[in-house]
XYZ file of C-alpha atoms in Angstrom:
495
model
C -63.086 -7.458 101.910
C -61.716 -4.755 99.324
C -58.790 -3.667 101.699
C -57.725 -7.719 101.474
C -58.636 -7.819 97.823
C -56.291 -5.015 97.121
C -54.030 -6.405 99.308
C -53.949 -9.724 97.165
C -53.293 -7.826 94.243
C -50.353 -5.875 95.559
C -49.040 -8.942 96.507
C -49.836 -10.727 92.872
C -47.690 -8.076 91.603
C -44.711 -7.974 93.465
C -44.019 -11.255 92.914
C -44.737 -11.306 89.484
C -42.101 -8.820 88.921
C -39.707 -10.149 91.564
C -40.082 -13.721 88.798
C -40.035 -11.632 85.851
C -37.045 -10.359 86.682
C -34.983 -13.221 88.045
C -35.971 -14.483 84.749
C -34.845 -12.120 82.892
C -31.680 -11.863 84.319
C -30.979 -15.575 84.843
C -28.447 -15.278 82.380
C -27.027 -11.688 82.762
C -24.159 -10.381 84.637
C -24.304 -10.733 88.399
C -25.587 -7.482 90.063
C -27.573 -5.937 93.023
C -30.946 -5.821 93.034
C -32.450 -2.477 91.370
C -34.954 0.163 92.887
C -37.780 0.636 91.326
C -37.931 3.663 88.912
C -34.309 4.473 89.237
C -32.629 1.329 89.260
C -29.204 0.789 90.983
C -28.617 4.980 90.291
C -28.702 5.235 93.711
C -24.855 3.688 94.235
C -23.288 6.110 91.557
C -21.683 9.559 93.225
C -21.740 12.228 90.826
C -17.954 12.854 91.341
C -16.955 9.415 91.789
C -18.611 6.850 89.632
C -15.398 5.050 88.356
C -14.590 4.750 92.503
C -17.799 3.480 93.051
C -18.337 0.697 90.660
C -14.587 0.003 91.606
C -16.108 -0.714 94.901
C -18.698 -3.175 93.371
C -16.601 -4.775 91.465
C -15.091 -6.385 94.530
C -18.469 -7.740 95.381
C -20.117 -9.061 92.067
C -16.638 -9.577 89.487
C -15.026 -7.785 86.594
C -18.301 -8.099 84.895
C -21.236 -7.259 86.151
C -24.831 -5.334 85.819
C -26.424 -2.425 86.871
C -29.394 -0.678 85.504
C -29.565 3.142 85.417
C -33.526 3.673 85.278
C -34.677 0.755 83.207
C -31.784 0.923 80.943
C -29.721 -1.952 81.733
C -25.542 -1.141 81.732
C -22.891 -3.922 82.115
C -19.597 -2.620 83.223
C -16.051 -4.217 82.480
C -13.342 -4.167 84.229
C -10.219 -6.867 84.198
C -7.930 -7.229 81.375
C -9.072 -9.935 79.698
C -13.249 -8.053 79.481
C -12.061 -5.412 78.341
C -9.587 -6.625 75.347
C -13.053 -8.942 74.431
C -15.007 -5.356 74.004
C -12.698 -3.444 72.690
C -10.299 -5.171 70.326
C -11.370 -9.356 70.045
C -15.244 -8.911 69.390
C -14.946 -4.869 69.256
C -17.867 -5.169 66.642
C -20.046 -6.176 68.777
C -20.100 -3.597 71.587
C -18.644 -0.963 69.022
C -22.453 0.779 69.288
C -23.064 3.686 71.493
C -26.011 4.637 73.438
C -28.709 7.335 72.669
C -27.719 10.007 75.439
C -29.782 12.347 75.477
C -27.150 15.589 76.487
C -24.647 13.496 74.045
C -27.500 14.294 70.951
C -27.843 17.682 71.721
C -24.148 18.253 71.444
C -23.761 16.371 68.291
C -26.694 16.064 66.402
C -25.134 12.303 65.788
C -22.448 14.202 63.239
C -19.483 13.557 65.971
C -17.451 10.501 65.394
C -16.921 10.386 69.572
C -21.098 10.029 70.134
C -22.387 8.423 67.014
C -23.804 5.361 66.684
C -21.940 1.898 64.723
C -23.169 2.164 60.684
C -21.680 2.164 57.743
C -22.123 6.010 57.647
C -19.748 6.512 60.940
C -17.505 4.204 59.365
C -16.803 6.200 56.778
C -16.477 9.350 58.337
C -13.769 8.138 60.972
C -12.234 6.392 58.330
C -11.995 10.063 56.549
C -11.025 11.806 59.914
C -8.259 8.915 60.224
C -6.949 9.832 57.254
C -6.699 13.347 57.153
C -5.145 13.477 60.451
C -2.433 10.818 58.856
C -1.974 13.240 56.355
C -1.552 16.580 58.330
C 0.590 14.449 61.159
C 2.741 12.422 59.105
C 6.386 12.555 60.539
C 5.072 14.904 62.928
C 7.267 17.618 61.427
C 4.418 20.505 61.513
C 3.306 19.685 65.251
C 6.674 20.373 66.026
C 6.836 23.686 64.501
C 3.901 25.191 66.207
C 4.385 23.328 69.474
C 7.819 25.088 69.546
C 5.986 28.964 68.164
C 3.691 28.070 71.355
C 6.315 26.770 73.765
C 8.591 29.928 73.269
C 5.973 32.150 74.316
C 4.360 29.817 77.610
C 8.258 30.046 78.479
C 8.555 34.210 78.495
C 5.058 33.960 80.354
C 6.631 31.827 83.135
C 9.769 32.812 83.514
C 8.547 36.449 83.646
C 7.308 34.804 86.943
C 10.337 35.756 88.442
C 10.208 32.379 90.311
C 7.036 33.638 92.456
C 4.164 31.421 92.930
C 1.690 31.625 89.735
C -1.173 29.090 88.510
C 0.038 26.780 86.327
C -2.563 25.536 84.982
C -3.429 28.203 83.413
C -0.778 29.277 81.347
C -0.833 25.107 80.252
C -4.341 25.571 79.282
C -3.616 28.686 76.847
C -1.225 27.620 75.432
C -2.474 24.200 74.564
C -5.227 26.205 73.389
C -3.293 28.088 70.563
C -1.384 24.667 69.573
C -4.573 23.039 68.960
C -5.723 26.209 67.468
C -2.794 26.305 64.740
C -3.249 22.785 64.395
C -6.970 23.043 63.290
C -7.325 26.417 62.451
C -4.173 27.540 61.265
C -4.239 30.638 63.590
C -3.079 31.780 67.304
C -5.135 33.907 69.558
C -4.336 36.231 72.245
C -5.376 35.865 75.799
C -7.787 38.843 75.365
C -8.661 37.985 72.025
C -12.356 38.408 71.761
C -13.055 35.573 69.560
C -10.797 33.134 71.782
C -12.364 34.352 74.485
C -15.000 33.101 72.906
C -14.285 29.808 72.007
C -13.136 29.484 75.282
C -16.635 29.847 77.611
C -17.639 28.029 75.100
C -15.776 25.509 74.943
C -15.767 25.185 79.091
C -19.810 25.597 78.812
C -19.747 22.274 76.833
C -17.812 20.469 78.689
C -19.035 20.943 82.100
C -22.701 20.296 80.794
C -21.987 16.822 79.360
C -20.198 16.022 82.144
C -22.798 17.074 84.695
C -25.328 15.077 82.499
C -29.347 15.505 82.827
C -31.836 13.711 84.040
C -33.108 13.275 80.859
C -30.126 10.941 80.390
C -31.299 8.312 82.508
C -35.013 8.778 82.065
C -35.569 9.466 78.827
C -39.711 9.807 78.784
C -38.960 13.253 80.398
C -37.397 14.778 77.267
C -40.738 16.571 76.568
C -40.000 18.860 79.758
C -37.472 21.965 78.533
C -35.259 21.904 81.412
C -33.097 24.459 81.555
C -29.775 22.935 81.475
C -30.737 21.451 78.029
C -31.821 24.851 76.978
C -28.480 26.173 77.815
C -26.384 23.335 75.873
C -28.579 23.879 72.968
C -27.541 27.467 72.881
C -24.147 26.606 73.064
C -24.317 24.201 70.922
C -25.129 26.732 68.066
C -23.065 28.898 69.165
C -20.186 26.892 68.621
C -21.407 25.739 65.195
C -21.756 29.297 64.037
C -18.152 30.030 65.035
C -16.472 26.699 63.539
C -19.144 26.993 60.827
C -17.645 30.868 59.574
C -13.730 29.366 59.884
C -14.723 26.388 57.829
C -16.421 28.237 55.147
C -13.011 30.686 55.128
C -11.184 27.014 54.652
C -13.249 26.277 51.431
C -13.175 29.547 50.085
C -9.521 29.717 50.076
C -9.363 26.094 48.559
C -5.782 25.162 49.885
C -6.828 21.911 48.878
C -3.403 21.205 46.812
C -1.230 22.391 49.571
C -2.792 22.322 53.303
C -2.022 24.544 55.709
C -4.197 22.977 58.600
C -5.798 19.966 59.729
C -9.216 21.641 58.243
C -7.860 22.245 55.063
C -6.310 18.476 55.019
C -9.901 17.031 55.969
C -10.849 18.971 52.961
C -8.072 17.401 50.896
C -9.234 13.772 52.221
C -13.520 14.419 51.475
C -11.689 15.286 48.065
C -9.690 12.129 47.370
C -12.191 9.668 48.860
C -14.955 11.584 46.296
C -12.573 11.192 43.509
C -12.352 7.371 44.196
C -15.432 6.541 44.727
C -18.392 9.016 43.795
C -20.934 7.290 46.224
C -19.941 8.529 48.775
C -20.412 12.732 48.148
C -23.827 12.565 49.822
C -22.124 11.616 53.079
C -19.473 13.607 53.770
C -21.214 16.921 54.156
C -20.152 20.459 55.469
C -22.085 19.692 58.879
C -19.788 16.062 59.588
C -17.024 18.166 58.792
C -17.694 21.166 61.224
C -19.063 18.442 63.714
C -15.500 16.755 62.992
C -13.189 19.824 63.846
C -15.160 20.987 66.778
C -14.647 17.626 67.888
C -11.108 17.541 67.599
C -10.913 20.884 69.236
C -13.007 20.353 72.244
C -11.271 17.046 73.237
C -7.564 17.556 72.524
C -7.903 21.036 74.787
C -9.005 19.277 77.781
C -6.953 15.800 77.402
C -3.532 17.261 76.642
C -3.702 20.255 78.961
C -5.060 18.091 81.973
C -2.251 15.306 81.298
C 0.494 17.749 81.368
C -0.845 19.321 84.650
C -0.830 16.232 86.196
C 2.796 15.052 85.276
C 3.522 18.388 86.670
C 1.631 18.109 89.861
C 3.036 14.783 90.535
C 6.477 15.576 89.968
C 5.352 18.830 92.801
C 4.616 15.951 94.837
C 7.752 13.788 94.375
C 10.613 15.640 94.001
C 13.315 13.139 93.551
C 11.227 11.742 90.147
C 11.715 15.671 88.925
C 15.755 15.436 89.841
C 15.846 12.632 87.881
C 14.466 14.023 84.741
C 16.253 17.069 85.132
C 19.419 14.937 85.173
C 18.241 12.966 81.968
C 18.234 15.990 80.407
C 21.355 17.506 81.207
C 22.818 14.368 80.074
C 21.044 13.978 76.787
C 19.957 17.044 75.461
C 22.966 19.844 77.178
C 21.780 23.341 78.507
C 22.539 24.706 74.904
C 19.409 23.623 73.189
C 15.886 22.829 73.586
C 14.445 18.773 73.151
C 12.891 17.730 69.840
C 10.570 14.357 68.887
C 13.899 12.782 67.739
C 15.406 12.454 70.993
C 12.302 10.696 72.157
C 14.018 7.978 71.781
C 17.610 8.813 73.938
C 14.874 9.910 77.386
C 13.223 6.614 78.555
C 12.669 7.780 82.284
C 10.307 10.756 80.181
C 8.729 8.423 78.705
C 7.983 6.222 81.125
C 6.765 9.630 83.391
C 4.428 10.768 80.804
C 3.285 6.642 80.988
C 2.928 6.857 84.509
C 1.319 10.006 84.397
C -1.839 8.838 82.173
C -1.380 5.241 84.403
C -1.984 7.363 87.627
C -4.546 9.928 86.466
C -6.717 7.837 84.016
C -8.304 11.077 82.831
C -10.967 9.554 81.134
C -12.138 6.626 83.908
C -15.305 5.148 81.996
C -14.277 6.291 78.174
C -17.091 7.004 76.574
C -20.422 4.061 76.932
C -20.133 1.600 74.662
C -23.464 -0.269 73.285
C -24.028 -4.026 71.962
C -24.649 -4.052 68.441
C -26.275 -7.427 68.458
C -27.094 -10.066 71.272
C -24.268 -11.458 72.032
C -21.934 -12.845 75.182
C -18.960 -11.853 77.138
C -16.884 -13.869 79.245
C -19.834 -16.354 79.298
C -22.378 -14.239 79.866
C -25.273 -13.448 77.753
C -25.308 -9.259 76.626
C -29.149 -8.489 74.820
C -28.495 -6.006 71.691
C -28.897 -2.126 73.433
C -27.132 -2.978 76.560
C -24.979 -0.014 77.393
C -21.360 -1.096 78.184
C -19.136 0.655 80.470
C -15.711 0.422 80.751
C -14.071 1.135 83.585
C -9.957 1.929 82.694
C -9.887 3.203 86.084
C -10.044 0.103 87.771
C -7.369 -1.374 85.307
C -5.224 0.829 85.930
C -5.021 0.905 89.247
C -5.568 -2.937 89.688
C -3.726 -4.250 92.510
C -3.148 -7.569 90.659
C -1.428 -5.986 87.791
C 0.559 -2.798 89.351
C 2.880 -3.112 92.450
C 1.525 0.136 94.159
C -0.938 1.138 92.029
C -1.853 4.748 93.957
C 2.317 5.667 93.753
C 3.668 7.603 90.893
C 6.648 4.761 90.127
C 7.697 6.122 86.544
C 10.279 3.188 86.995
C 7.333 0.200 86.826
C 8.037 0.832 82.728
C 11.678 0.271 82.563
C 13.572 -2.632 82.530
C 17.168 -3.658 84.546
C 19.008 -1.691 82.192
C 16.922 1.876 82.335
C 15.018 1.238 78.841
C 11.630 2.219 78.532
C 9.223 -0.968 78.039
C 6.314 -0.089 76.244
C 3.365 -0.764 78.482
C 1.008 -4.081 77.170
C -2.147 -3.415 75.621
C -4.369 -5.483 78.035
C -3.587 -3.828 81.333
C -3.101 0.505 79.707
C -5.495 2.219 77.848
C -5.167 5.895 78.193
C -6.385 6.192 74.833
C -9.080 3.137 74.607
C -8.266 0.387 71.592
C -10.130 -0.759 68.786
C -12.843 0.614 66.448
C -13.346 3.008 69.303
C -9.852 4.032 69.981
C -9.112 7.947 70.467
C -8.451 9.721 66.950
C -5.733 11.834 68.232
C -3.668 9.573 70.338
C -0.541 10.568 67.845
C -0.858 14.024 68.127
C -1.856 14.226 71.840
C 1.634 12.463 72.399
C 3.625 14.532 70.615
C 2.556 17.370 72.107
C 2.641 15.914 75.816
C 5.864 14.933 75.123
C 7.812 18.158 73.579
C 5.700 20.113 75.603
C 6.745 18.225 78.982
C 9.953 17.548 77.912
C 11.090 21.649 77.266
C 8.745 22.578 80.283
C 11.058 20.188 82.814
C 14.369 20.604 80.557
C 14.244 25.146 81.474
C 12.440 25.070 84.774
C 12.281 23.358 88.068
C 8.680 23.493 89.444
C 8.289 23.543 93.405
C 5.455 23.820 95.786
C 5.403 27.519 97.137
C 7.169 27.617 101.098
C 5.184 27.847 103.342
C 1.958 25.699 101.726
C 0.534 22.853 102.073
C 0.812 20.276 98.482
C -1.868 20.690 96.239
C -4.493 18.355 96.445
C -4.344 15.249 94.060
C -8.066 15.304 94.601
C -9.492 15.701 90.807
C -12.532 17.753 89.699
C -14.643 15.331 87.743
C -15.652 16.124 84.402
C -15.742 14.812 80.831
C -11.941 14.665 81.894
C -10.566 14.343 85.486
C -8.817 17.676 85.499
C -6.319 18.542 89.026
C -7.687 21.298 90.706
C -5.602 24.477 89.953
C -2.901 25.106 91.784
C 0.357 27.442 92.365
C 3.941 26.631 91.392
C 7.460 28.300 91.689
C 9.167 28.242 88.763
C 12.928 28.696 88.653
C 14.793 28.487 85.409
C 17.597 25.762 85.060
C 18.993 27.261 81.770
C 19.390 31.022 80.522
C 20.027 30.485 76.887
C-alpha cells in the first residue's frame, strides 16, 4: 500500500512539472526539452558551443531556448534577431547576466561585464570619449604601430627565411603597441614586469573562458573551488600592477597635454567633472583601473589573433597572398612602407582583413546579453533576466547570406570594378553593434590594417617544405585564437 502510495506521488509530480512547464513556456522560444538539474547543458561542447547551437538552430529556428541549469538563455541567430537585440530595441536586451567567473574578474567596474544603469552609462560614455580623444585622426597609433612594426620586422627577417612561429612574434609585438597606447611605455621580451603582465594576462583569459561551474549553478558559490581561488589571485594581481601605473599617471598630471590613452581618460573624468559636478562620486580610481585593464586584456588577444588568421589563411591560399603582394607593388612601390592614408588606394586589403574577421568570427557568442524588462522578439515573449546569446558565428557563415561561407573569398566584398563594398550591418558583426558595440573597434582596425598591410607589403609568408598546412582548427577561448604555427618568411623588399 505505501510502495503504490509513493508511487502515486511520484507520478503527481512528474506531471505537475511536465504542465508547469509547458505552461510556462507556452509562449517562449521553441526548444528541446531540458534535464533536470542541468537543463539542456548537456548539448553544449566546451570547445564548440557556437557549432553546436549552429546545429540546433537548424532544428528549432533563428530563435530559440535553452536553459543552462534553471537559468533560461534564448539564442539569436539570423539577421533580422539579431539587428532587433542589438541596434532596433538594443535597450531592452542591453543587460548582462550575473556570471559568476565574469564578477570575480571585474568586481562589476568593467564596461565589457557590467550590468545596464545609469552608472555604466556613464562610464562607457567617458571611456568613448577619451578613446575619441587619444584616437582622433589616428595620427599617434600610427606612430607607435610603425616604432613596433620596425622592430617585429628585424625580428623576422633575422629569420633568415627559416621556419619560425609566427604567432609569437605577432603577439609581442601587439603587446608593446597596446602597451604604448595605454601605458605610454614598451617592454622587452625578458622584461620582468611584461613578463608579468603577460601570465597574467594569459591566466585571465583562459579562466573566463574555461568558465566554472559556479557559472551555471550558482547555489554552489559557497564551495571555494580552486579555479575561483586562482582567478581571484590574479585578479589582484593585475589590479596591483595597473593600480601602481595609474597612480604614476596622476602623479605626473599630464592632464593638459596627454601622452597616453590613461592620461586622456584622466583628461575626460576631468572635463565631464567640470561640466557637471554630480557626477565625481562615480568616476572613481577603481572604474578607471578596471577601464584600462580592460582595454588591455581585450585588444591583446583580438588584434593579435585577427592578424594570425589573415596570415594563416593567406598560408593556405596562396594566390589571395600574390594578389596583395601585387596591390602593393602597384600602389605603395618597394621604396616605402604603407600608411592609414592609402587605406583608401588597397580595396583587395581591405576586403582580406573583412574576410578575415568574416571567416574566423573570433568572438562566436560576443559576450551574453540580458533582457532588461519583459519584453518580445520576433513575436516571441522574452521574461526580464533571460540571458541572450548571440550567435555571430552562425551569421557569418550563413549559407543564405554568403556564397561559400567556409572559403576565404576576399573578393565577396568588391564590386565589378575591384572597389571595396563595405559589408552591411545586418549580416557582419566582428565588432557587435549598438549600446553593446566593442569600444575599440577604431583602434583595433588601424592597427590590423598597418600592421597587415607592412607585414604582406616586406615579406612573403609560406608553409615550411616538407609539412603538412597548419590546422585551421581554432583553440577556443574568450577569443578563437589559430593554433601556433611555423612560417617561412622571405623578404620582398631590402630597403
Amino acid at each position: 500500500m505505501i510502495e503504490q502510495l509513493l508511487w502515486f506521488v511520484l507520478v503527481v509530480i512528474l506531471v505537475t512539472l511536465t504542465v508547469n512547464y509547458f505552461i510556462a513556456t507556452k509562449h517562449l522560444p521553441p526548444g528541446p526539452f531540458p534535464l533536470p538539474i542541468i537543463g539542456n547543458a548537456h548539448k553544449l561542447a566546451a570547445n564548440s558551443r557556437h557549432v553546436d547551437l549552429m546545429q540546433l538552430e537548424k532544428q528549432y529556428g533563428k530563435v530559440f531556448r535553452l536553459y543552462l541549469g534553471s537559468q533560461l538563455v534564448v539564442v539569436v541567430s539570423g539577421g533580422d534577431a539579431i539587428q532587433e537585440v542589438l541596434v532596433t530595441r538594443s535597450s531592452n536586451f542591453a543587460g548582462r547576466p550575473s556570471i559568476h567567473s565574469s564578477e570575480v574578474y571585474s568586481k562589476g567596474r568593467v564596461i565589457g561585464f557590467a550590468d545596464y544603469s545609469s552608472e555604466w552609462r556613464l562610464h562607457r560614455k567617458l571611456a568613448l570619449s577619451a578613446l575619441k580623444l587619444y584616437g582622433a585622426g589616428g595620427i599617434k597609433q600610427e606612430a607607435i604601430v610603425t616604432n613596433e612594426f620596425d622592430l617585429l620586422m628585424e625580428r623576422v627577417r633575422s629569420r633568415n627565411g627559416q621556419p619560425h612561429d609566427i604567432t609569437r612574434e605577432i603577439r609581442l609585438a601587439v603587446t608593446n603597441v597596446i602597451c604604448a597606447l595605454v601605458f605610454g611605455s614598451r617592454y622587452e621580451p625578458d622584461d620582468p614586469e611584461f613578463l608579468k603582465f603577460s601570465d597574467i594576462t594569459n591566466s585571465i583569459v583562459s579562466m573566463l573562458a574555461a568558465g566554472s561551474i559556479v557559472d551555471v549553478f550558482p547555489w554552489l558559490g559557497f564551495y571555494p573551488f580552486k579555479s575561483i581561488q586562482l582567478l581571484k589571485e590574479k585578479c589582484k594581481e593585475r589590479d596591483e600592477l595597473v593600480g601602481r601605473i595609474y597612480r604614476e599617471h596622476v602623479e605626473a598630471n599630464r592632464v593638459a597635454a596627454p601622452q597616453d590613452l590613461t592620461d586622456t581618460l584622466l583628461k575626460a573624468r576631468k572635463q565631464a567633472e567640470d561640466e557637471d559636478s554630480s557626477v565625481t562620486g562615480s568616476l572613481t580610481d577603481e572604474r578607471l583601473i578596471m577601464t584600462i585593464g580592460e582595454v588591455f586584456l581585450a585588444g591583446i588577444d583580438t588584434t593579435a589573433s585577427t592578424l594570425c588568421w589573415a596570415l594563416l589563411y593567406l598560408i593556405h591560399n596562396n594566390e589571395i597572398q600574390e594578389r596583395l603582394h601585387q596591390e602593393l607593388d602597384k600602389v605603395i612601390g618597394p621604396d616605402r612602407l604603407p600608411k592609414l592614408q592609402d587605406k583608401k588606394n588597397l580595396p583587395y586589403l581591405e576586403a582580406t582583413i573583412a574576410e578575415t574577421l568574416r571567416l574566423s568570427s573570433l568572438a562566436p557568442l560576443s559576450a551574453p546579453h540580458k533582457a532588461t524588462v519583459d519584453t518580445t522578439l520576433q513575436g516571441y515573449h522574452i521574461p526580464k533576466g533571460t540571458t541572450i546569446l548571440v550567435n555571430l558565428w552562425s551569421l557569418h557563415h550563413d549559407p543564405a547570406i554568403w556564397d561559400n561561407p567556409d572559403k576565404f573569398m576576399p573578393e565577396r566584398f568588391l564590386d565589378k570594378d575591384g572597389k571595396f563594398v563595405p559589408p552591411k550591418q545586418d549580416r557582419f558583426l566582428p565588432f557587435s553593434a549598438g549600446r553593446r558595440a566593442c569600444l575599440g573597434e577604431s583602434l583595433a582596425r588601424i592597427e590590423l590594417f598597418l600592421i597587415l598591410a607592412r607585414l604582406l607589403h616586406r615579406f612573403r609568408f609560406e608553409n615550411p617544405p616538407g609539412c603538412d598546412l597548419p590546422t585551421l582548427v581554432p583553440i577556443a577561448g574568450l577569443v578563437l585564437m589559430p593554433q601556433p604555427f611555423e612560417v617561412c618568411a622571405s623578404c620582398r623588399h631590402e630597403s
